[in-house]
PDB file of C-alpha atoms in Angstrom:
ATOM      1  CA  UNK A1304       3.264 -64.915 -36.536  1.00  0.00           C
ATOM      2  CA  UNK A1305       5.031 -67.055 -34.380  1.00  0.00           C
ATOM      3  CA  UNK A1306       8.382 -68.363 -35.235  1.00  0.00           C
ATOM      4  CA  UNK A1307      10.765 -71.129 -33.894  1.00  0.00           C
ATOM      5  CA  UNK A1308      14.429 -69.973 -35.051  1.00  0.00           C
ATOM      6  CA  UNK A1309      17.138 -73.219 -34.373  1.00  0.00           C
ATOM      7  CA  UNK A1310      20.908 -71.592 -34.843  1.00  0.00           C
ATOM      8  CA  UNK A1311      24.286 -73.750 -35.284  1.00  0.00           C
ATOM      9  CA  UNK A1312      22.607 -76.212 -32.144  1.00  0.00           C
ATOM     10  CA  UNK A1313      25.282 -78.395 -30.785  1.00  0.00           C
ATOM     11  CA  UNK A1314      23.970 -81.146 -28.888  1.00  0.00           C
ATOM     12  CA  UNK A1315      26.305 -83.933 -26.894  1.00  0.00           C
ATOM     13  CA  UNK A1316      24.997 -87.019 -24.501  1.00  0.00           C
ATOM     14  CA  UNK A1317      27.461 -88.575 -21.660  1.00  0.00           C
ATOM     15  CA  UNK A1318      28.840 -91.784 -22.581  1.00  0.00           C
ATOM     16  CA  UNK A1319      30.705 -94.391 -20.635  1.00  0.00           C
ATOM     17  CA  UNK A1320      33.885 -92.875 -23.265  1.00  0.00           C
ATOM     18  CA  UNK A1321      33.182 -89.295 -21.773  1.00  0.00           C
ATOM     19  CA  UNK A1322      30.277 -86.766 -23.756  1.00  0.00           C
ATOM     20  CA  UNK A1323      29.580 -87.940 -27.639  1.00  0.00           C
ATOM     21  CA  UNK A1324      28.857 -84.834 -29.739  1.00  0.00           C
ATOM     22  CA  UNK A1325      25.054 -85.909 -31.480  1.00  0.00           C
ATOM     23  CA  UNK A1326      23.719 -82.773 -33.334  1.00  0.00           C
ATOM     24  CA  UNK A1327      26.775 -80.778 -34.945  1.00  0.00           C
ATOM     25  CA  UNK A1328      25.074 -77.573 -36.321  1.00  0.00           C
ATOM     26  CA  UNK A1329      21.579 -77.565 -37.018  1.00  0.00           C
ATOM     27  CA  UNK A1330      20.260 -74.381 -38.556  1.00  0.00           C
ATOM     28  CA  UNK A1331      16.557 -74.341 -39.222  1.00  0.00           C
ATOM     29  CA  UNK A1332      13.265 -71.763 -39.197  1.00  0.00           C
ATOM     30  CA  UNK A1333       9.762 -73.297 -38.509  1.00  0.00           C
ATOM     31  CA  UNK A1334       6.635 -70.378 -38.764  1.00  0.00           C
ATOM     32  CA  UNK A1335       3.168 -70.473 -38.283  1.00  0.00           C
ATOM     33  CA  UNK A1336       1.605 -72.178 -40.472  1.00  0.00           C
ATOM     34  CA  UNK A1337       4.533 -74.283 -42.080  1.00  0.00           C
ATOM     35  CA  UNK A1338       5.073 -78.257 -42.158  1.00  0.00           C
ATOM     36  CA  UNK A1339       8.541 -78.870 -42.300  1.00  0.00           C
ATOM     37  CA  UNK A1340       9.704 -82.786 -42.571  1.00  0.00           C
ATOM     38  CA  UNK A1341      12.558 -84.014 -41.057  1.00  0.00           C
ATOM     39  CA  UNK A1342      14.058 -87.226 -42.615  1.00  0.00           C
ATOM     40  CA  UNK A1343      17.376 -89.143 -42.594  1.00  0.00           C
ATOM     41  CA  UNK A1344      18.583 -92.327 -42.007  1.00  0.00           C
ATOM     42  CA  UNK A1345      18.216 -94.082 -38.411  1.00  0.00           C
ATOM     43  CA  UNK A1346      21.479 -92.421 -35.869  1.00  0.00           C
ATOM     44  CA  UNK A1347      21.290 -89.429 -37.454  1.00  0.00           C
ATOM     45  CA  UNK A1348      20.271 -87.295 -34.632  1.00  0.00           C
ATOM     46  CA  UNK A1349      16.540 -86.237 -35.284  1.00  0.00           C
ATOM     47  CA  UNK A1350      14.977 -87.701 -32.068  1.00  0.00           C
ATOM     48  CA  UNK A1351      18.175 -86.163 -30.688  1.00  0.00           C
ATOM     49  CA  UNK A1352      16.864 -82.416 -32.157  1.00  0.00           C
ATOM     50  CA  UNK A1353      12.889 -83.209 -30.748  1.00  0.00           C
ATOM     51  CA  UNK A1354      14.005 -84.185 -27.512  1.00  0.00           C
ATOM     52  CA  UNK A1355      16.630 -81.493 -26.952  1.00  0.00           C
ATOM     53  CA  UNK A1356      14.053 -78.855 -28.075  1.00  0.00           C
ATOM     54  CA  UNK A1357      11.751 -80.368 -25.493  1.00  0.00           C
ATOM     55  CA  UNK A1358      14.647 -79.980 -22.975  1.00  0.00           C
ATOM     56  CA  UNK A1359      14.907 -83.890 -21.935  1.00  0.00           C
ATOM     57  CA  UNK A1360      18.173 -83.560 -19.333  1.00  0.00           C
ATOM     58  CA  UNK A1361      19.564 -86.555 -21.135  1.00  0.00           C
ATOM     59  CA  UNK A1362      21.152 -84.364 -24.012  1.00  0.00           C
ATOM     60  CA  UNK A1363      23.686 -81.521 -23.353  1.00  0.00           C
ATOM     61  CA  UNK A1364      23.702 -77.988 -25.315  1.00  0.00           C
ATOM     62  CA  UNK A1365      26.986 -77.356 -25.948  1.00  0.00           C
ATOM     63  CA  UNK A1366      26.818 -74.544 -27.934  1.00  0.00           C
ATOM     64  CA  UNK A1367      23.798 -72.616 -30.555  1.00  0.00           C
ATOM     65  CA  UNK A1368      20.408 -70.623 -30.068  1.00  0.00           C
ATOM     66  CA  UNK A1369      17.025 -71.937 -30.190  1.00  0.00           C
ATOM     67  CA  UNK A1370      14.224 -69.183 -29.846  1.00  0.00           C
ATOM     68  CA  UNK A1371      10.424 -69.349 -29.955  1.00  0.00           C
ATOM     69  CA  UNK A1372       9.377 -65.315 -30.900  1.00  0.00           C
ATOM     70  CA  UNK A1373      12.420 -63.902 -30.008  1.00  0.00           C
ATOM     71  CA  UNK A1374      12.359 -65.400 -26.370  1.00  0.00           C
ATOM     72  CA  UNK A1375      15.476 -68.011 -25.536  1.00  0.00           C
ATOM     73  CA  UNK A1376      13.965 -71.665 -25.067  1.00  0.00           C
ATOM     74  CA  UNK A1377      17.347 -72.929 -24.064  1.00  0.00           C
ATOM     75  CA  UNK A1378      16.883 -71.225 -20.954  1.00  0.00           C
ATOM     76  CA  UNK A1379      13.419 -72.399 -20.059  1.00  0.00           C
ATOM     77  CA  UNK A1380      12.438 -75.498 -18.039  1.00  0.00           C
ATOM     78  CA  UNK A1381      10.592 -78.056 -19.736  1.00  0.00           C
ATOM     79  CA  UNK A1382       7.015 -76.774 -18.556  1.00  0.00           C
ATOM     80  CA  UNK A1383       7.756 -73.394 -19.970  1.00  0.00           C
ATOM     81  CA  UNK A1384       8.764 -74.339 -22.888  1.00  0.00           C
ATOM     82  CA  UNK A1385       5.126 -76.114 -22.958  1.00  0.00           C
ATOM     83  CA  UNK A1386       3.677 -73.071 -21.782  1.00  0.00           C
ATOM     84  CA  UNK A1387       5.718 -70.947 -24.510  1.00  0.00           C
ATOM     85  CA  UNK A1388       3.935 -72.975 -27.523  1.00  0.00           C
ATOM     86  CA  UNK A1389       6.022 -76.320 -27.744  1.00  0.00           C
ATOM     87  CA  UNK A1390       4.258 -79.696 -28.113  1.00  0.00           C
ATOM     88  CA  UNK A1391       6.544 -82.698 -28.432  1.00  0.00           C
ATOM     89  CA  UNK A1392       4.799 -85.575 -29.720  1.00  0.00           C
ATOM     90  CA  UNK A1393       7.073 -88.643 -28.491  1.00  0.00           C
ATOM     91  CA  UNK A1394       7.948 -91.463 -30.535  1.00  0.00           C
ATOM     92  CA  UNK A1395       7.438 -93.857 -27.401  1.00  0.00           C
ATOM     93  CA  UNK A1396       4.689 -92.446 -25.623  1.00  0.00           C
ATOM     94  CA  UNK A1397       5.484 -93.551 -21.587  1.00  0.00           C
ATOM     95  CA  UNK A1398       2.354 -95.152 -19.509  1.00  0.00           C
ATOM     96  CA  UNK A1399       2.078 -93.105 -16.614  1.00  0.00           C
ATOM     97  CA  UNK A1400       0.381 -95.699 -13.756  1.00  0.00           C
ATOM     98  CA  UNK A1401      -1.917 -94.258 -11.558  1.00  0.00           C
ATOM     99  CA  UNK A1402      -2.965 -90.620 -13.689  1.00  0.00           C
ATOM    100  CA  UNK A1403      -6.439 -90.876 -15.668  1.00  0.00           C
ATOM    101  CA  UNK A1404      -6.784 -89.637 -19.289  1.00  0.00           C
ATOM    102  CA  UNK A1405      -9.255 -87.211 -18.360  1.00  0.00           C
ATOM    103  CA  UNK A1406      -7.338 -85.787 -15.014  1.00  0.00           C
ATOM    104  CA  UNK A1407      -4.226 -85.613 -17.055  1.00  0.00           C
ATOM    105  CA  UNK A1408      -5.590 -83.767 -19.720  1.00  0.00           C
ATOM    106  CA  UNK A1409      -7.543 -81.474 -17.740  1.00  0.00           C
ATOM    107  CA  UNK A1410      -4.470 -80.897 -15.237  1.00  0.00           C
ATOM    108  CA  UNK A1411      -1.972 -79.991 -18.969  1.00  0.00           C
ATOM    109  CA  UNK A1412      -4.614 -77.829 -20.494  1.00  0.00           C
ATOM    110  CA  UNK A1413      -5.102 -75.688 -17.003  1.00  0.00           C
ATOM    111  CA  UNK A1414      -1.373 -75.208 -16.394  1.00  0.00           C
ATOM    112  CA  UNK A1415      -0.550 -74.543 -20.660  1.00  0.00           C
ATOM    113  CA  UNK A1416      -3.963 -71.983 -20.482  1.00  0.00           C
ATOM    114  CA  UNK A1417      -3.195 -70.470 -17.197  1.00  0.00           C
ATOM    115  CA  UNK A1418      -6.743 -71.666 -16.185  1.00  0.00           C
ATOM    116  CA  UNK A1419      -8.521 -74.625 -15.410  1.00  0.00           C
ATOM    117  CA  UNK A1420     -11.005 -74.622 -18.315  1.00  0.00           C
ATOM    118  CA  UNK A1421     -14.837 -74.392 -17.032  1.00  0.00           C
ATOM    119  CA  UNK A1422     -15.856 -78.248 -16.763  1.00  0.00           C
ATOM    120  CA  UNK A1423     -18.675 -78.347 -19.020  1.00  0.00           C
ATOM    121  CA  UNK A1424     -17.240 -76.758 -21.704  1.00  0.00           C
ATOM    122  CA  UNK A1425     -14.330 -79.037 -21.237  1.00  0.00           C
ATOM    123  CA  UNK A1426     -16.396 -82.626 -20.960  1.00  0.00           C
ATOM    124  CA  UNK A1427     -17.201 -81.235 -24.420  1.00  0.00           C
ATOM    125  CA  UNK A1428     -14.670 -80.420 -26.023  1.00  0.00           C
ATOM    126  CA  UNK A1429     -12.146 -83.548 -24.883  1.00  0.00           C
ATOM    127  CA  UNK A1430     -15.264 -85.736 -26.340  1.00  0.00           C
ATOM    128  CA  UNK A1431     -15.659 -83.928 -29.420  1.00  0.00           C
ATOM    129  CA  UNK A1432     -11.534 -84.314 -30.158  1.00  0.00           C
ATOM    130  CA  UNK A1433     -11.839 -88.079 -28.838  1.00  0.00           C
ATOM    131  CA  UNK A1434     -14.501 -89.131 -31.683  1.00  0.00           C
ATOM    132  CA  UNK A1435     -12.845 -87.084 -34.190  1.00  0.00           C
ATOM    133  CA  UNK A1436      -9.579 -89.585 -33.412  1.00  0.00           C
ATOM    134  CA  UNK A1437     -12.299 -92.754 -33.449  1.00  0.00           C
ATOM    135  CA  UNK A1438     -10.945 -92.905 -29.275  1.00  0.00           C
ATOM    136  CA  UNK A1439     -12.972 -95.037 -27.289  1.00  0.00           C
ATOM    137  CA  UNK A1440     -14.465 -92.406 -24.735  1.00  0.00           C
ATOM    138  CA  UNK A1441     -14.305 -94.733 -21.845  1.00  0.00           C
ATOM    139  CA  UNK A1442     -10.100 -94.189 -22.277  1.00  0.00           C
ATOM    140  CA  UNK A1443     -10.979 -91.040 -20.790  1.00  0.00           C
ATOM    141  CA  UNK A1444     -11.119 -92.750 -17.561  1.00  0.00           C
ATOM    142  CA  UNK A1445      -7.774 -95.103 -17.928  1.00  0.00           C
ATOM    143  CA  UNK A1446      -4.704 -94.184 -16.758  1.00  0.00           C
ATOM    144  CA  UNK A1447      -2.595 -92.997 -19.493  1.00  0.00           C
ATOM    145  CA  UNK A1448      -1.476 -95.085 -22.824  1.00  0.00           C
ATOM    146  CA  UNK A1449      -1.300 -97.535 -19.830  1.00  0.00           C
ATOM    147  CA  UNK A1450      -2.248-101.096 -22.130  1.00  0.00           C
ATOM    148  CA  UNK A1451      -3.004 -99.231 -24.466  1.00  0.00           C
ATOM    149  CA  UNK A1452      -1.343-100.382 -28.077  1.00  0.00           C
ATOM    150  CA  UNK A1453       0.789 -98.492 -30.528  1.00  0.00           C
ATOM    151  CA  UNK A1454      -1.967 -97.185 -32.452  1.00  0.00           C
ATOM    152  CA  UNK A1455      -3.563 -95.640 -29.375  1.00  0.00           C
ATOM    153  CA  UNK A1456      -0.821 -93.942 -27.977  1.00  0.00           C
ATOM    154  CA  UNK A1457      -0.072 -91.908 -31.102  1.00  0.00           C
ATOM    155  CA  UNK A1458      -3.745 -91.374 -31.078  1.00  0.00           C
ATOM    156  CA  UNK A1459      -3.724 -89.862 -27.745  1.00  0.00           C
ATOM    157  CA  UNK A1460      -0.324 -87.795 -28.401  1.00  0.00           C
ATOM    158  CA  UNK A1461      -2.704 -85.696 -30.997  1.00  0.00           C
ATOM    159  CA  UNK A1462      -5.417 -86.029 -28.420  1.00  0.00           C
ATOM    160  CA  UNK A1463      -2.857 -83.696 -26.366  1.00  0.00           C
ATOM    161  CA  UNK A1464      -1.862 -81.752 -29.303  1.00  0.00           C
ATOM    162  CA  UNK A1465      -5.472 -80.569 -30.254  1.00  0.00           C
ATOM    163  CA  UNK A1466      -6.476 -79.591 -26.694  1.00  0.00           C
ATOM    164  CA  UNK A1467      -2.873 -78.261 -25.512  1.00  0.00           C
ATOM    165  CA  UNK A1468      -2.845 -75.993 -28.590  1.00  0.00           C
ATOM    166  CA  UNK A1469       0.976 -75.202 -28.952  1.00  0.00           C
ATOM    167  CA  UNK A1470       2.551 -72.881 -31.661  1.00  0.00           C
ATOM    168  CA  UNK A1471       5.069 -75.153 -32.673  1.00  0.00           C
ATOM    169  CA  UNK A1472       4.120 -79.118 -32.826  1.00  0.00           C
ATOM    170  CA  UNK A1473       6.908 -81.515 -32.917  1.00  0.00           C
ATOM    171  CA  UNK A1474       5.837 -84.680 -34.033  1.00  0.00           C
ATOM    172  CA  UNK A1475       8.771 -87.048 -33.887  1.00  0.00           C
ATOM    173  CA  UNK A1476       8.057 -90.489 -35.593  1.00  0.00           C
ATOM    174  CA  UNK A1477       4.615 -90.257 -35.169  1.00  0.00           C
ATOM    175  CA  UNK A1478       3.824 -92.893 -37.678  1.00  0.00           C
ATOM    176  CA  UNK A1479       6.026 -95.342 -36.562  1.00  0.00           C
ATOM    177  CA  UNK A1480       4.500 -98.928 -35.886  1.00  0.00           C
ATOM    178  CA  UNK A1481       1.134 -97.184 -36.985  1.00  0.00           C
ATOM    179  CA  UNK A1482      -1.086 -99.435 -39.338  1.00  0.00           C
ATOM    180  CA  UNK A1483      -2.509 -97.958 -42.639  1.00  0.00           C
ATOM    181  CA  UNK A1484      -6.150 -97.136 -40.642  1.00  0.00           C
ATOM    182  CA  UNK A1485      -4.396 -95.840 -37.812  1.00  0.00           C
ATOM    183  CA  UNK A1486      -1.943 -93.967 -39.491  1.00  0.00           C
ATOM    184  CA  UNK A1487      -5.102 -91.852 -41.364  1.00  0.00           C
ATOM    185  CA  UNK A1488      -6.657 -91.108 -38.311  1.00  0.00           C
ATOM    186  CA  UNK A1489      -3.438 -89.723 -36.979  1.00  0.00           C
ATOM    187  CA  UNK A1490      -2.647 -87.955 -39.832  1.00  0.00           C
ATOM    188  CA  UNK A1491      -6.193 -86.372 -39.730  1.00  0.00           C
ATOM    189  CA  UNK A1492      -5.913 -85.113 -36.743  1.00  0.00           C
ATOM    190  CA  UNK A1493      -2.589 -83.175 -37.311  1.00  0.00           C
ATOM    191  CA  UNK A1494      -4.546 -81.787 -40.403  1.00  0.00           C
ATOM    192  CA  UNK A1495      -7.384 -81.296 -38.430  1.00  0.00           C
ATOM    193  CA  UNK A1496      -5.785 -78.894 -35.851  1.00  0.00           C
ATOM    194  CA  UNK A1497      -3.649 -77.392 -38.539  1.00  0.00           C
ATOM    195  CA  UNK A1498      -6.542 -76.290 -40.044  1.00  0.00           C
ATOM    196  CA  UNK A1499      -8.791 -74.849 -36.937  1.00  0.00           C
ATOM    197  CA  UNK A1500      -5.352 -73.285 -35.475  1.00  0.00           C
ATOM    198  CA  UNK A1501      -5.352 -71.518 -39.069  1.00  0.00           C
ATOM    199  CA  UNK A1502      -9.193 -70.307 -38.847  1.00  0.00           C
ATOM    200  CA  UNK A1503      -8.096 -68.690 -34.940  1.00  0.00           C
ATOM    201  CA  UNK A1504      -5.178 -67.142 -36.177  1.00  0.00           C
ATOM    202  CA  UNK A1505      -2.110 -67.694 -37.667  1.00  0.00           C
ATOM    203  CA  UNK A1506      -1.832 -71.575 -37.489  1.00  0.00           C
ATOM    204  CA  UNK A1507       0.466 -74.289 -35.599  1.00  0.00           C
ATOM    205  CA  UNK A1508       3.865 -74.783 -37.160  1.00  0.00           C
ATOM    206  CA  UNK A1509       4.799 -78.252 -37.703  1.00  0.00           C
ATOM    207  CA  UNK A1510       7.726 -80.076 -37.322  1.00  0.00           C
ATOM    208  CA  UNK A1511       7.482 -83.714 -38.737  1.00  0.00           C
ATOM    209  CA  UNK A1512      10.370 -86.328 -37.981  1.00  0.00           C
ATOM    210  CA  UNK A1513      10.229 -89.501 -40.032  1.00  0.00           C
ATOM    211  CA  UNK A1514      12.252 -91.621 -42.298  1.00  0.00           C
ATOM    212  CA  UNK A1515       9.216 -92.233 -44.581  1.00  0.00           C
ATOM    213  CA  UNK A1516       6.781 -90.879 -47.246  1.00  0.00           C
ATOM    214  CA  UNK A1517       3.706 -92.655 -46.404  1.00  0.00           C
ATOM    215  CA  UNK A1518       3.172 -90.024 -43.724  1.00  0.00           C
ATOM    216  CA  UNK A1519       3.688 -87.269 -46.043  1.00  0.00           C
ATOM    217  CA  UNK A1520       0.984 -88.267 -48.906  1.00  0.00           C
ATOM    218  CA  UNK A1521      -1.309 -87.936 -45.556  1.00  0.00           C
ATOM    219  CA  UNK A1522       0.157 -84.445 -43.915  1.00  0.00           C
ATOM    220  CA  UNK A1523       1.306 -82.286 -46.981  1.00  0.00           C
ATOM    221  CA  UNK A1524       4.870 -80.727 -46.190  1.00  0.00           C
ATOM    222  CA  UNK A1525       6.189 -76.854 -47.213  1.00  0.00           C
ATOM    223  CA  UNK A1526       9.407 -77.854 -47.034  1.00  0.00           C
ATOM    224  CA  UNK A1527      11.831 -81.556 -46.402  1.00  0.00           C
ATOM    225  CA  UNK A1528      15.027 -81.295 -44.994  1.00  0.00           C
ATOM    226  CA  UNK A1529      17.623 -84.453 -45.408  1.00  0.00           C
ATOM    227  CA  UNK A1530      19.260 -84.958 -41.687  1.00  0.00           C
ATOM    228  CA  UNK A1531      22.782 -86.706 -41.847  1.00  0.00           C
ATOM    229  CA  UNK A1532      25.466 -87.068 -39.159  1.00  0.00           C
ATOM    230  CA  UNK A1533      23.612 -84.326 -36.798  1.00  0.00           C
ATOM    231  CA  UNK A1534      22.603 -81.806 -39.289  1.00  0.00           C
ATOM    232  CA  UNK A1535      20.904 -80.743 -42.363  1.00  0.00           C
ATOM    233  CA  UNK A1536      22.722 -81.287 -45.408  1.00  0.00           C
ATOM    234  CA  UNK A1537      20.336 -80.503 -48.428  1.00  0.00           C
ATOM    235  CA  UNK A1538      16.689 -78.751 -48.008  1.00  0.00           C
ATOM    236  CA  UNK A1539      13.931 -78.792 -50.772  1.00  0.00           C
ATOM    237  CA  UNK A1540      10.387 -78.908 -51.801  1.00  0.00           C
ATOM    238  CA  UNK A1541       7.718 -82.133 -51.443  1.00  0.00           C
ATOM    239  CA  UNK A1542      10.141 -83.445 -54.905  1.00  0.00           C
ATOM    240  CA  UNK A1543      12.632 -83.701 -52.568  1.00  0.00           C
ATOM    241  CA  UNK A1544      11.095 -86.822 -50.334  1.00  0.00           C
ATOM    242  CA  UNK A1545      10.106 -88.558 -53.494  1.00  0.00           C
ATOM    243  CA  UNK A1546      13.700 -88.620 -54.313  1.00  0.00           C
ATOM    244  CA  UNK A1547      14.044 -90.092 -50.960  1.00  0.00           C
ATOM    245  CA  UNK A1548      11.454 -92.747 -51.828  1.00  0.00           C
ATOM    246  CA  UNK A1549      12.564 -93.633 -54.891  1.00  0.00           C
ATOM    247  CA  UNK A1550      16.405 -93.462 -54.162  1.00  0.00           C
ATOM    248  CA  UNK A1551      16.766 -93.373 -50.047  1.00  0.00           C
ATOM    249  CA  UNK A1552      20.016 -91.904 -48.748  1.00  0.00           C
ATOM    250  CA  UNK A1553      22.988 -92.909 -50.809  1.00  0.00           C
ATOM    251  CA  UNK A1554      23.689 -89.806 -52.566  1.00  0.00           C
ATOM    252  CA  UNK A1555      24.197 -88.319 -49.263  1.00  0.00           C
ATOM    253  CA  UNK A1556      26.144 -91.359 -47.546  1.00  0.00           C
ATOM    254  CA  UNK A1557      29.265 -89.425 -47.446  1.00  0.00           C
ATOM    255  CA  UNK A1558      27.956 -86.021 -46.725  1.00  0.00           C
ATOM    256  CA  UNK A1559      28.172 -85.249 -42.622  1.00  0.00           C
ATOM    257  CA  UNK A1560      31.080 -85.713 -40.285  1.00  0.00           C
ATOM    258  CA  UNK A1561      33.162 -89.041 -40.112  1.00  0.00           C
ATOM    259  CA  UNK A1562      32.286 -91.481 -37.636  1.00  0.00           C
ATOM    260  CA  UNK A1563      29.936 -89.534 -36.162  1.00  0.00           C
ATOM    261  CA  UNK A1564      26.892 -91.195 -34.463  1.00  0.00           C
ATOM    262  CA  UNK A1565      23.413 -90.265 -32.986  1.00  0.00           C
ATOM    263  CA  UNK A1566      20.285 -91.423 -31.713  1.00  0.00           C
TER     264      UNK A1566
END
């Protein structure tokens, strides 16, 4: 069973008014097989939390633990920590100019695998996960998300996801600016690899970032954790984002630390 263990993570970003402390003690468990959503109100730090797991430079650990089966991810580079298991699904997917699809897919899978993959078995199975997302297959041969629109990019984000084949998926905001069509695909395919990673052994642990339900009647969460002022404050069941839907955030507008901000 693999097991991504998050201790008392303190997380700051340099500001022109000298380093701004963003995450202020996050303490969270994510196993195989487990959905866990994220949600909380916009600045409260959980793009902060994917991208510092991901190990963007931009955010500083200042002090906590984050391990992936007992090994220390804090002290990996970013391509290890890809290697290790971790998927980060971006919120903004970048273009990247001048890299096909199909070469940068090919070029992830050999370095996360430790071998290139044998080419007909690949051709396969990156056209078998590109009609199960309704991609167009001649994407394979674009460069990446490069004019491609909102819908497409998350699309190919779980493109990645299914043929990378991490432990732990983080999947921050992935429905954001989704409509409702696209939004099911996307939502299919998380199930969809959830499911196969379960029938091959243990299954993907998810970690879902968003400040809405809609996502969650499509990918079933174990477990929802409010996020306010860089931390978890309160951690339930599925009740717990209907309460959110019905009710948002006010019972916990004056939980967190005072004038505390985040991204």
């Amino acid at each position: 069973m693999s097991t991504l263990e998050i201790r008392d993570l303190h997380v700051s970003v340099h500001t022109e008014d000298g380093p701004q402390e963003i995450l202020r003690g996050v303490d969270l468990t994510v196993t195989s097989g487990e959905t866990h959503a994220i949600m909380g109100p916009n600045g409260s730090g959980k793009s902060t939390l994917a991208y510092s797991l991901a190990g963007h430079p931009k955010y500083q650990v200042t002090s906590g633990t984050v391990t992936l089966d007992g090994e220390d991810v804090l002290a990996m580079t970013v391509d290890a920590r890809a290697r290790a298991g971790l998927f980060l699904a971006m919120q903004y997917p970048v273009e990247i100019p001048g890299v096909s699809t199909s070469n940068f897919l090919r070029t992830a899978a050999t370095a996360v695998r430790g071998e290139a993959p044998p080419i007909r078995k690949w051709v396969k199975e990156v056209k078998s996960a590109m009609t199960d997302l309704e991609i167009d297959p001649t994407f394979a041969d674009r460069n990446v998300n490069e004019g491609f629109s909102g819908g497409e990019k998350k699309r190919q984000e779980i493109l990645q996801m299914s043929l990378l084949r991490p432990k732990i998926a983080v999947l921050d905001e992935t429905d954001s600016g989704l409509d409702v069509d696209a939004l099911r695909i996307v939502s299919e395919g998380v199930n969809r690899y959830k499911a196969s990673s379960a029938e091959g052994g243990e299954g993907v642990g998810v970690l879902l970032i968003t400040h809405y339900t809609r996502i969650l009647r499509y990918i079933k969460p174990d477990h929802v954790h409010v996020f306010v002022a860089g931390r978890i404050v309160e951690s339930g069941g599925p009740d717990l984002a209907d309460e959110l839907e019905a009710n948002g955030y006010v019972r916990f507008a004056g939980v967190g630390v005072a004038g505390a901000g985040a991204v």
